[in-house]
Short mmCIF file of N, CA and C in Angstrom, two decimals:
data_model
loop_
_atom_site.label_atom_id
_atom_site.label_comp_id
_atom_site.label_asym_id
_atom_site.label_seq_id
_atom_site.Cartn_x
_atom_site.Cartn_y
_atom_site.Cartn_z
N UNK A 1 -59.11 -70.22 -31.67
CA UNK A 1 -60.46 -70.53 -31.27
C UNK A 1 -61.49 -69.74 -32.08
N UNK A 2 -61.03 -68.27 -32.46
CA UNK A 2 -62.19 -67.54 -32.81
C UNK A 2 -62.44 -67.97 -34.69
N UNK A 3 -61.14 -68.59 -35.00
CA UNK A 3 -61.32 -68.87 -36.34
C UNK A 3 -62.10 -70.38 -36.57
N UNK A 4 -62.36 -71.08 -35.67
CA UNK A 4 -63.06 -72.56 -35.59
C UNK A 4 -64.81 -71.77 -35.53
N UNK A 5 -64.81 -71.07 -34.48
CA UNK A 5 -66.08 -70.75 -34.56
C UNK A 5 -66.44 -69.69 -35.99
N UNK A 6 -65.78 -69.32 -36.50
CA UNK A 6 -66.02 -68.36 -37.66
C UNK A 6 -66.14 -69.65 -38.62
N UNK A 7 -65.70 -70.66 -38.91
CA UNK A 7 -65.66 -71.66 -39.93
C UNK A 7 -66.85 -72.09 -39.58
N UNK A 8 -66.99 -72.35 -38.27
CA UNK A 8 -68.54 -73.73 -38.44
C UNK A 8 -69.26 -72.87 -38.35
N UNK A 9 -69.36 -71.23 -38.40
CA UNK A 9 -70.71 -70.75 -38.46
C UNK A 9 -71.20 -70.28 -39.83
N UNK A 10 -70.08 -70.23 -40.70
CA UNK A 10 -70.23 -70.35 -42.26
C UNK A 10 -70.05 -71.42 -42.84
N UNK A 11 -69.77 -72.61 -42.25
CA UNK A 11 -70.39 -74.17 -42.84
C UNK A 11 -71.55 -74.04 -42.55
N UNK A 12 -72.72 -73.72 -41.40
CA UNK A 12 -73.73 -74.00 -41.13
C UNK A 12 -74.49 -73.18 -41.77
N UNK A 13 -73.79 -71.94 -42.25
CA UNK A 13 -74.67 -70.74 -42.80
C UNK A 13 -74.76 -71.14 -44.61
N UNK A 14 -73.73 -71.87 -45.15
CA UNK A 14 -73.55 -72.66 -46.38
C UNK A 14 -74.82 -73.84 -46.58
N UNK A 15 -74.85 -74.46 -45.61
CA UNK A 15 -75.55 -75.88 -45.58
C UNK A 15 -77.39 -75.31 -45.81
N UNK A 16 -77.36 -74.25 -44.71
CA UNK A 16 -78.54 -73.85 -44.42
C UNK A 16 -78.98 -73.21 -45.98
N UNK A 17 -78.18 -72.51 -46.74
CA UNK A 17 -78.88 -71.66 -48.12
C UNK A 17 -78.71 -73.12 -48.84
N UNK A 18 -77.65 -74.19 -48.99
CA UNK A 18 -77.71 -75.10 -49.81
C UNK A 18 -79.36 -75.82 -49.60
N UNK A 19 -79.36 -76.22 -48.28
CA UNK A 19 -80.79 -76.65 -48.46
C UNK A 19 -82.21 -75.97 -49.16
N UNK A 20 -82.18 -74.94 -48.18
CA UNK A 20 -83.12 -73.65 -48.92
C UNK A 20 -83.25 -74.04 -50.41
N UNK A 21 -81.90 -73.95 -51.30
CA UNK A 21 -82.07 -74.07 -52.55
C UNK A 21 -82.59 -75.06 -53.02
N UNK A 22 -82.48 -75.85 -52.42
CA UNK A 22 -82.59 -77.43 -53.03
C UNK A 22 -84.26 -77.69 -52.70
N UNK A 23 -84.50 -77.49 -51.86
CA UNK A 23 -86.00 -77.14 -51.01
C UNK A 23 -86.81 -76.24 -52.61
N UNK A 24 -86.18 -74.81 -52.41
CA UNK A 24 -87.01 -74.42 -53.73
C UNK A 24 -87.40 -74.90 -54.91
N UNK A 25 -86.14 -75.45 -55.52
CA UNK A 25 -86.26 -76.23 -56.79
C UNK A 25 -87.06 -77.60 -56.75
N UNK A 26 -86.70 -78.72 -55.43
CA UNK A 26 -87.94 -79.52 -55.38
C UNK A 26 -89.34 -79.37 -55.21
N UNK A 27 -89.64 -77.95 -54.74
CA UNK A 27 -91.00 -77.66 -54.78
C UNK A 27 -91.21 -76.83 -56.00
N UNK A 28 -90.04 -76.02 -56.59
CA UNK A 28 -90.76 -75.67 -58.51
C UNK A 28 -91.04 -77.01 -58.96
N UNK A 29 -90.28 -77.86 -58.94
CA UNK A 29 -90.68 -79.44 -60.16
C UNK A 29 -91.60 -79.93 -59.83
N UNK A 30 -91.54 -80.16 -58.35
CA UNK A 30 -92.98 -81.12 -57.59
C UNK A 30 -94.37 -80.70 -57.51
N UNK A 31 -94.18 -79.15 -57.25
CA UNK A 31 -95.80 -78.34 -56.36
C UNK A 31 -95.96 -77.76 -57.11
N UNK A 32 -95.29 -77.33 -58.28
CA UNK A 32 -95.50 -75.80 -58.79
C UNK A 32 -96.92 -75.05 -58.32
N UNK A 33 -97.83 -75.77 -58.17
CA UNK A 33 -99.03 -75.03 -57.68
C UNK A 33 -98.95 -74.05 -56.54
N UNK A 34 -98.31 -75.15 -55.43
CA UNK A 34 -97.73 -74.47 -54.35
C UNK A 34 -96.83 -73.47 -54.15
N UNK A 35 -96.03 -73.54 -55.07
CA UNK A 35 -95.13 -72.25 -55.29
C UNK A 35 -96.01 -71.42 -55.98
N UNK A 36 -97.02 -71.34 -56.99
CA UNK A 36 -97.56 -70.46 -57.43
C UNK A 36 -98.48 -69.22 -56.26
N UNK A 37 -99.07 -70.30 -55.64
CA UNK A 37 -99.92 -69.89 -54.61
C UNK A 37 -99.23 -68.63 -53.66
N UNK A 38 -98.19 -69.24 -53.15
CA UNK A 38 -96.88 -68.72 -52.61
C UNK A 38 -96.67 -67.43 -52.74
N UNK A 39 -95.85 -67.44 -54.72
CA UNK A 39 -95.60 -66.16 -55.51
C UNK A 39 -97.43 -65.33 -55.49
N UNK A 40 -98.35 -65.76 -55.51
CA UNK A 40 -99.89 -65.46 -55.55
C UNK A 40 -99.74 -64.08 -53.84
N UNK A 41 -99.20 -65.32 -52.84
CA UNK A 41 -99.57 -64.32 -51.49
C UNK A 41 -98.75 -62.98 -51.26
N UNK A 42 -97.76 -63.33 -52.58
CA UNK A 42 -96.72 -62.53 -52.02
C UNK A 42 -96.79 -61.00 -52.90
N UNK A 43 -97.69 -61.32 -53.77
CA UNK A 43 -97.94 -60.11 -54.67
C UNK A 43 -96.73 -60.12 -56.14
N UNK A 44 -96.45 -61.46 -56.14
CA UNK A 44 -95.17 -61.41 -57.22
C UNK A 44 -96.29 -62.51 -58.43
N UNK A 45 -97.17 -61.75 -59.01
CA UNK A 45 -97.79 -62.32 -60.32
C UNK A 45 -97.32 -62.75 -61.39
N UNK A 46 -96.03 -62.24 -61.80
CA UNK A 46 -95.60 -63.06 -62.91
C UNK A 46 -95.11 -64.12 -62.72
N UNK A 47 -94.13 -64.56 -61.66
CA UNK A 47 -94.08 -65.27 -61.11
C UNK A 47 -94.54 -66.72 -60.69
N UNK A 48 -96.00 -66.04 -60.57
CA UNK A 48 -96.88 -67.47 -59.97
C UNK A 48 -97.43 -67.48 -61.45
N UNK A 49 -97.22 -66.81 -62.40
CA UNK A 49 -98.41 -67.52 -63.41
C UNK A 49 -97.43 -67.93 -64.05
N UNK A 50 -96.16 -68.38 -63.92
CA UNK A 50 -95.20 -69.02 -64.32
C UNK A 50 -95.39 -70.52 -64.12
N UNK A 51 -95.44 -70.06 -62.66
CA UNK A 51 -95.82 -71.36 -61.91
C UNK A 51 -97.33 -72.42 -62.11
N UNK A 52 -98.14 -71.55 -62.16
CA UNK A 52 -99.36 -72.08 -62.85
C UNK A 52 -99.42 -72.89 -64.35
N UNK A 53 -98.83 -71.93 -64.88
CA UNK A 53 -98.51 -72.39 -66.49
C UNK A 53 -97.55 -73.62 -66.48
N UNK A 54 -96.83 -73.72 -65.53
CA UNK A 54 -96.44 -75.23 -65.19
C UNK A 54 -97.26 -75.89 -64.56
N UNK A 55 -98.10 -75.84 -63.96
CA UNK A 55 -98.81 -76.76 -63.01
C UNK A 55 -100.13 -77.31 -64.23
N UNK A 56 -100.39 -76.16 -65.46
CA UNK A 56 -101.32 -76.28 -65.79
C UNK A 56 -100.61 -77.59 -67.40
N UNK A 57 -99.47 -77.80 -67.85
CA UNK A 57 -98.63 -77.85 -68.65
C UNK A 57 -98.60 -79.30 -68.10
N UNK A 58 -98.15 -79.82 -66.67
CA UNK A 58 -98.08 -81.15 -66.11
C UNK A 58 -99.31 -82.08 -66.06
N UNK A 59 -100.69 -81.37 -65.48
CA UNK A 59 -102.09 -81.99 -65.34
C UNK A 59 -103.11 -81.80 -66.85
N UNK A 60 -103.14 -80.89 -67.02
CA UNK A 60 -103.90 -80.27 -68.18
C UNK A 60 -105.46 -80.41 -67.78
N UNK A 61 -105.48 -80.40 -66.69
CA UNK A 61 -106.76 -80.01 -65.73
C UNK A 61 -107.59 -78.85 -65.67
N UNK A 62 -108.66 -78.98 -65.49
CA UNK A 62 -109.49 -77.86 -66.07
C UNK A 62 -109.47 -76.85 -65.26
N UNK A 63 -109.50 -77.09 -63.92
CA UNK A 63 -109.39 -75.95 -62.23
C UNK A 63 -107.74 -75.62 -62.46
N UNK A 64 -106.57 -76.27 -62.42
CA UNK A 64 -105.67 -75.80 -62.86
C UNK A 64 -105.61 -74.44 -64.25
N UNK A 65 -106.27 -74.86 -65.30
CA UNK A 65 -106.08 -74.01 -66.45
C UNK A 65 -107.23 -72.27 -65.71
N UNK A 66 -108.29 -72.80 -64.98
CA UNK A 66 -108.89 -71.82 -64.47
C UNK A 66 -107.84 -70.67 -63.85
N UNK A 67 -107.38 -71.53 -62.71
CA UNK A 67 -106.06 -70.91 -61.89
C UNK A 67 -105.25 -69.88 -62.66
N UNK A 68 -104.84 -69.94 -63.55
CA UNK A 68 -104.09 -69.98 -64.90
C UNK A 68 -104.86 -68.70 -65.57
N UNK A 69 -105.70 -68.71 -65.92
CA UNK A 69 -106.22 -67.64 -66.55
C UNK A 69 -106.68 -66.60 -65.58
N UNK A 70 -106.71 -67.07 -64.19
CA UNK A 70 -107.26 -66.07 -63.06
C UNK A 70 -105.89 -65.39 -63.33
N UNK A 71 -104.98 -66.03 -63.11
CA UNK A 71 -103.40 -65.79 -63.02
C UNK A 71 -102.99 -64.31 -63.42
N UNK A 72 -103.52 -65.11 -65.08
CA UNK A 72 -102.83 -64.11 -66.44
C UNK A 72 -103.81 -63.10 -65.95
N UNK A 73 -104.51 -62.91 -65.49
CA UNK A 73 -105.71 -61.59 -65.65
C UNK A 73 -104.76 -60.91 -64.97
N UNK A 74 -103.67 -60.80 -63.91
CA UNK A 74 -102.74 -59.90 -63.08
C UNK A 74 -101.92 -59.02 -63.44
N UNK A 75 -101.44 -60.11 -64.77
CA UNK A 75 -99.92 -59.40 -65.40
C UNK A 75 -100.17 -58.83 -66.46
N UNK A 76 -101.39 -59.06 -67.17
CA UNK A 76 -101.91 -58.44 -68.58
C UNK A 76 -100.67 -58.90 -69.40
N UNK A 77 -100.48 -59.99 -69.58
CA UNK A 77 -99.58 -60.49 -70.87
C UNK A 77 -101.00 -61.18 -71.78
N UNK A 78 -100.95 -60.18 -72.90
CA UNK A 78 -102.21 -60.46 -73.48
C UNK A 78 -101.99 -61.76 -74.77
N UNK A 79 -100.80 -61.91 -74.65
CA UNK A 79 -100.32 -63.02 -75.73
C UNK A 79 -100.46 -64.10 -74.96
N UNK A 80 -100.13 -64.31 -73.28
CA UNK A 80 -100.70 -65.73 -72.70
C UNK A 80 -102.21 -65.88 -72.68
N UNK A 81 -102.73 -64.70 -72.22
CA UNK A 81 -103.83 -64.09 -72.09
C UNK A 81 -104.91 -65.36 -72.68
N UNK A 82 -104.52 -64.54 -74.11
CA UNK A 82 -105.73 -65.43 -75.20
C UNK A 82 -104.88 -66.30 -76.02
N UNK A 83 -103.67 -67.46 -75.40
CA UNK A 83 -103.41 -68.92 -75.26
C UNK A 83 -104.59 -69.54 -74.20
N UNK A 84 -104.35 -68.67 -73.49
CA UNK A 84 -105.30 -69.88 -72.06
C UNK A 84 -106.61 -69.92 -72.52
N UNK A 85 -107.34 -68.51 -72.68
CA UNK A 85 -108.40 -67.74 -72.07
C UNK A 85 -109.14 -68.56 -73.41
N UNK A 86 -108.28 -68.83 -74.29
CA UNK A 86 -108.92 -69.84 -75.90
C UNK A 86 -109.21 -70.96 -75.58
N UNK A 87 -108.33 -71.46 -75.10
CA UNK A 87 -108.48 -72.97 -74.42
C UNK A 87 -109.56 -73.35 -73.39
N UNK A 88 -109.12 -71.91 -72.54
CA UNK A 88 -110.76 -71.84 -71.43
C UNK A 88 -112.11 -71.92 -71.58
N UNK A 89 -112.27 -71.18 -72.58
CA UNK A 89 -113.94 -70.66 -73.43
C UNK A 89 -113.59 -72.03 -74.01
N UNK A 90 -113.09 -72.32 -74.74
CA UNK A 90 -113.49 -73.63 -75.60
C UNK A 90 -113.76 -74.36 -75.12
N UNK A 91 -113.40 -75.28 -73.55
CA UNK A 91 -112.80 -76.59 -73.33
C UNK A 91 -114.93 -76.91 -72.89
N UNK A 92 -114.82 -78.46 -72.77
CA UNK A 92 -116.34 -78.82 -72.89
C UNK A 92 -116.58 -78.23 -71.39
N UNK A 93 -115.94 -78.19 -70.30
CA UNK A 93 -116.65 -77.61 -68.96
C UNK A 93 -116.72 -76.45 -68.48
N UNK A 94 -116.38 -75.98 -69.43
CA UNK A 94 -116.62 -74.20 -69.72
C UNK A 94 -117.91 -74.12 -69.30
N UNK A 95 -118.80 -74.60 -70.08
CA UNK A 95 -120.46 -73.67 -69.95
C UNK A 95 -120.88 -74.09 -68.96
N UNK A 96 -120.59 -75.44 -68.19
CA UNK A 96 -121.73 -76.26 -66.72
C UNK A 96 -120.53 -76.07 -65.80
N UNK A 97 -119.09 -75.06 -65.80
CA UNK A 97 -118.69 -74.56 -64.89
C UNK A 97 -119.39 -73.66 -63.63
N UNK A 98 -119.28 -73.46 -62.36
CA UNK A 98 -120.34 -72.41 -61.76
C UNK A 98 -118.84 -71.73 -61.47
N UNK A 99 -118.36 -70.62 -61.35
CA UNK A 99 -116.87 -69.91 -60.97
C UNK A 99 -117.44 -69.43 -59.70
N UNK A 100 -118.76 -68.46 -60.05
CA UNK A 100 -119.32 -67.46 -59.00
C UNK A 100 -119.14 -66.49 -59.39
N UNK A 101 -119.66 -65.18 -58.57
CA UNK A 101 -119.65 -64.33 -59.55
C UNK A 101 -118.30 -63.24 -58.73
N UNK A 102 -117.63 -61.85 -59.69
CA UNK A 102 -116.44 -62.30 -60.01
C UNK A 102 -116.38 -60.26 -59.77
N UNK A 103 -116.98 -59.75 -58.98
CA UNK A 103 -116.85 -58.22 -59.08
C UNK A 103 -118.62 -58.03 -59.96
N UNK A 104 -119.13 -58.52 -59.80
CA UNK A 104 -120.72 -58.61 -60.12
C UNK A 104 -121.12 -59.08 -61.32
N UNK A 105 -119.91 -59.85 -62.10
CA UNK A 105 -119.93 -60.11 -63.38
C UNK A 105 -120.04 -62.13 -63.25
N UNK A 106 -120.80 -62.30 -63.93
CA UNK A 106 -120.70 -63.88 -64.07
C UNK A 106 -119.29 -64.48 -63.99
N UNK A 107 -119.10 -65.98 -64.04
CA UNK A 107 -117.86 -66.44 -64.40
C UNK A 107 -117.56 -66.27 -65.89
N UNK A 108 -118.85 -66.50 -66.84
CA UNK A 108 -118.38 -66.96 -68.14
C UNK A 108 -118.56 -65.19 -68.81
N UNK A 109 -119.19 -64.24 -68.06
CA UNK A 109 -118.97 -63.10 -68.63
C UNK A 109 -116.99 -62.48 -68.37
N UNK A 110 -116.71 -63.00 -67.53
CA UNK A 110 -115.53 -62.52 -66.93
C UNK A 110 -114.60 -62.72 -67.91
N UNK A 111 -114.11 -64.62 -68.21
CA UNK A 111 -113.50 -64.40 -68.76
C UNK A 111 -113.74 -64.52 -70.48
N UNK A 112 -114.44 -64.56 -70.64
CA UNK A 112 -114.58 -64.23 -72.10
C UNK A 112 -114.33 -62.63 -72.56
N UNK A 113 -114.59 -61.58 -71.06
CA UNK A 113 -114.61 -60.37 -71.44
C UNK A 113 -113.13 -60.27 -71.84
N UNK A 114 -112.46 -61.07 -70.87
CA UNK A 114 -111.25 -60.97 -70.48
C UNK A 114 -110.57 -61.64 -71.98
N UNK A 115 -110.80 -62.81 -72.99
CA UNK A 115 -110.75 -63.02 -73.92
C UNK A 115 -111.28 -62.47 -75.06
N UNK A 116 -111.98 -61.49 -74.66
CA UNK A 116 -112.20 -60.37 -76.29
C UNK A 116 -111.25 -59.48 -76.25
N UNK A 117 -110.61 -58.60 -74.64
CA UNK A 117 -109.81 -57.74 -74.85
C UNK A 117 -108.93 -58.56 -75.19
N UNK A 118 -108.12 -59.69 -74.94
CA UNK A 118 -107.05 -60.16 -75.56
C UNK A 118 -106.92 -59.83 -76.59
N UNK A 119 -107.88 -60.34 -77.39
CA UNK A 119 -107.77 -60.71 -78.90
C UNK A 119 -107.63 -59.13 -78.80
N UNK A 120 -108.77 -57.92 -78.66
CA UNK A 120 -108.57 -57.02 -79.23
C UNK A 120 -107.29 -55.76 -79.57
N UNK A 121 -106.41 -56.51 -78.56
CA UNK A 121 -105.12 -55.84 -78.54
C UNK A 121 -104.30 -56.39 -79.23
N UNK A 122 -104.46 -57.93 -79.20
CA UNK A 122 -103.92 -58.45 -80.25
C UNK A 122 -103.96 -58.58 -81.59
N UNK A 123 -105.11 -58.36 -81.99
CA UNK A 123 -106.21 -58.90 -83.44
C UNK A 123 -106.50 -57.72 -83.74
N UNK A 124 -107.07 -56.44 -83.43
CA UNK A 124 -107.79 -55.69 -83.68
C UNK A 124 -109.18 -56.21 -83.76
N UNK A 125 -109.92 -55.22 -83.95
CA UNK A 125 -111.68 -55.04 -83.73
C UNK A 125 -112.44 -56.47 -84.50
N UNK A 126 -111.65 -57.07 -85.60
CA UNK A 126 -112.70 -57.72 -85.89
C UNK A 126 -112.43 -59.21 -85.39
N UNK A 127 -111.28 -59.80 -84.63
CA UNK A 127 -111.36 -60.92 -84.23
C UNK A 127 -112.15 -60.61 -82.66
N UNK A 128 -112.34 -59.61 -81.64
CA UNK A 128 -112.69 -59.33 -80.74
C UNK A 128 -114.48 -59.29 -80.63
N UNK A 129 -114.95 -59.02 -82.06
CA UNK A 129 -116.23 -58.65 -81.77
C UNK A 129 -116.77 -60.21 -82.98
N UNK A 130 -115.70 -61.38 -83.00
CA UNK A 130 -116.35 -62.47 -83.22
C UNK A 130 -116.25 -63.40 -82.20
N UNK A 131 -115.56 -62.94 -80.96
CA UNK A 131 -115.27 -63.83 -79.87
C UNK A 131 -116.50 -62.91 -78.91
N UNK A 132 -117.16 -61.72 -78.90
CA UNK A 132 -118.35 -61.36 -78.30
C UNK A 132 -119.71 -62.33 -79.00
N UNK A 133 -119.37 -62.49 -80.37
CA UNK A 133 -120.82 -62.90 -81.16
C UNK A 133 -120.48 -64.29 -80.62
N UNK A 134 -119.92 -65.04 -80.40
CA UNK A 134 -119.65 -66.69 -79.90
C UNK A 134 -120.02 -66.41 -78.60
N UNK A 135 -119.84 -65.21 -77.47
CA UNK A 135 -120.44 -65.32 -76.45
C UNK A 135 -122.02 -65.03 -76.74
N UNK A 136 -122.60 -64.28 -77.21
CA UNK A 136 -124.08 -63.94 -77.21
C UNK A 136 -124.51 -65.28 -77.82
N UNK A 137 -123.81 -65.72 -78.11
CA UNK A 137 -124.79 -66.93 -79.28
C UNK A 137 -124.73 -67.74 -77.97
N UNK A 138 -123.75 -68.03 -77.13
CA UNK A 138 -123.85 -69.10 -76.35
C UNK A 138 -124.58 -68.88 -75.12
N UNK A 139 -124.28 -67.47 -74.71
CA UNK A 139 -124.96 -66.76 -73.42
C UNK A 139 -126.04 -66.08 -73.34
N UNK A 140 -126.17 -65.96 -74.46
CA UNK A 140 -127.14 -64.74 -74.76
C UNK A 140 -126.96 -63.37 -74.27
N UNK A 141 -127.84 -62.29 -74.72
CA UNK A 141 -127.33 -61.07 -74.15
C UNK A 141 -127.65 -60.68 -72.44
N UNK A 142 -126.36 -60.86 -72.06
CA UNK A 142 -126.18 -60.19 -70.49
C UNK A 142 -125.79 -59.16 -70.24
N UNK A 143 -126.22 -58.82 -68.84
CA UNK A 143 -125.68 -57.32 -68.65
C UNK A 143 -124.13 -57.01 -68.91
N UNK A 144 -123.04 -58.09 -68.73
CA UNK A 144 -121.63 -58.21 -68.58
C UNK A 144 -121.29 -58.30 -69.86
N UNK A 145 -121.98 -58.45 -71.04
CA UNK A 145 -121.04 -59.38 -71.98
C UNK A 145 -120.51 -58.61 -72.71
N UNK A 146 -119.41 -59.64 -73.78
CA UNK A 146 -117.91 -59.13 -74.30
C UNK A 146 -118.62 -57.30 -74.49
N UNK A 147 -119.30 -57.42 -75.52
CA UNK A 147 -119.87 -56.11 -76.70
C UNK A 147 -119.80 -54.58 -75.55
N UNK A 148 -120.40 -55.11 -74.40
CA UNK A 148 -120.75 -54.20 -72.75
C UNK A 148 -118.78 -53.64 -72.48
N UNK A 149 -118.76 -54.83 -72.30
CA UNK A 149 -116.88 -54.56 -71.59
C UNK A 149 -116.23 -53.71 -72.44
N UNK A 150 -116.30 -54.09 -73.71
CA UNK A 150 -115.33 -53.49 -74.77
C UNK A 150 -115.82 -51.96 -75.26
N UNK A 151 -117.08 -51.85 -75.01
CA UNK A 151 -117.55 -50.45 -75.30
C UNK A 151 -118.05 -50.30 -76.83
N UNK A 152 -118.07 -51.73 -77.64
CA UNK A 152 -118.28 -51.87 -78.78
C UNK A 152 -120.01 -51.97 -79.15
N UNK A 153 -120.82 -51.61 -78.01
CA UNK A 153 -122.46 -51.40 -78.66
C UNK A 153 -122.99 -50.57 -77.64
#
């Protein structure tokens, strides 16, 4: 008797992680957003900007790619960093975006600041302080901008 109940409570305990699994993986392929969000509540950032970078990879949506660069700002992988953060500043709804403002800094001061340090860790000083002169030209001079963040004037 005690070995029937030991079997069906590790068939049921089998079935139960088989689903689980299967559950996870249909919501990485399907939601990834949702799983990002998820990995987001849970304090596991690389994670969700995994997940983002898929979500952003399937739609190529502009609030998705936002998501995405909010993302990367967590993990400081400065090589996704300024993939997105290039694509971000560039794309046409960049400038008539409203984000809000972001720790007292505009949206478009944020991440552009956030796209000069890229570059500047990546590039050194002089690709960093031509991605500040593309912000002043476009923004003009603000209290936030790249030149302010970087400590470069």
């Amino acid at each position: 008797m005690t070995k029937l109940i030991v079997k069906t409570a590790l068939f049921t305990l089998s079935i139960i992680v088989l689903v689980a699994v299967f559950l996870f993986g249909a919501l990485s392929v399907f939601a990834p957003k949702n799983m990002a969000t998820f990995f987001d509540r849970l304090d596991c950032y690389s994670i969700s900007v995994y997940y983002y970078e898929s979500q952003y990879k399937k739609t190529e949506d502009y609030i998705d790619l936002n998501d995405l660069c909010t993302a990367v700002d967590e993990v400081e992988d400065s090589e996704r960093a300024y993939k997105y953060l290039e694509i971000l500043c560039g794309h046409e709804k960049f400038d008539s975006f409203d984000g809000g403002e972001n720790t007292g800094m505009s949206y478009h001061e944020f991440f552009y600041a956030k796209y000069a340090s890229s570059a500047l860790t990546l590039y050194g000083t002089d690709r960093a302080i031509e991605i500040a002169e593309e912000y002043v030209k476009e923004f003009g001079e603000t209290k936030y901008n790249p030149f302010v963040i970087l400590g470069l004037k």
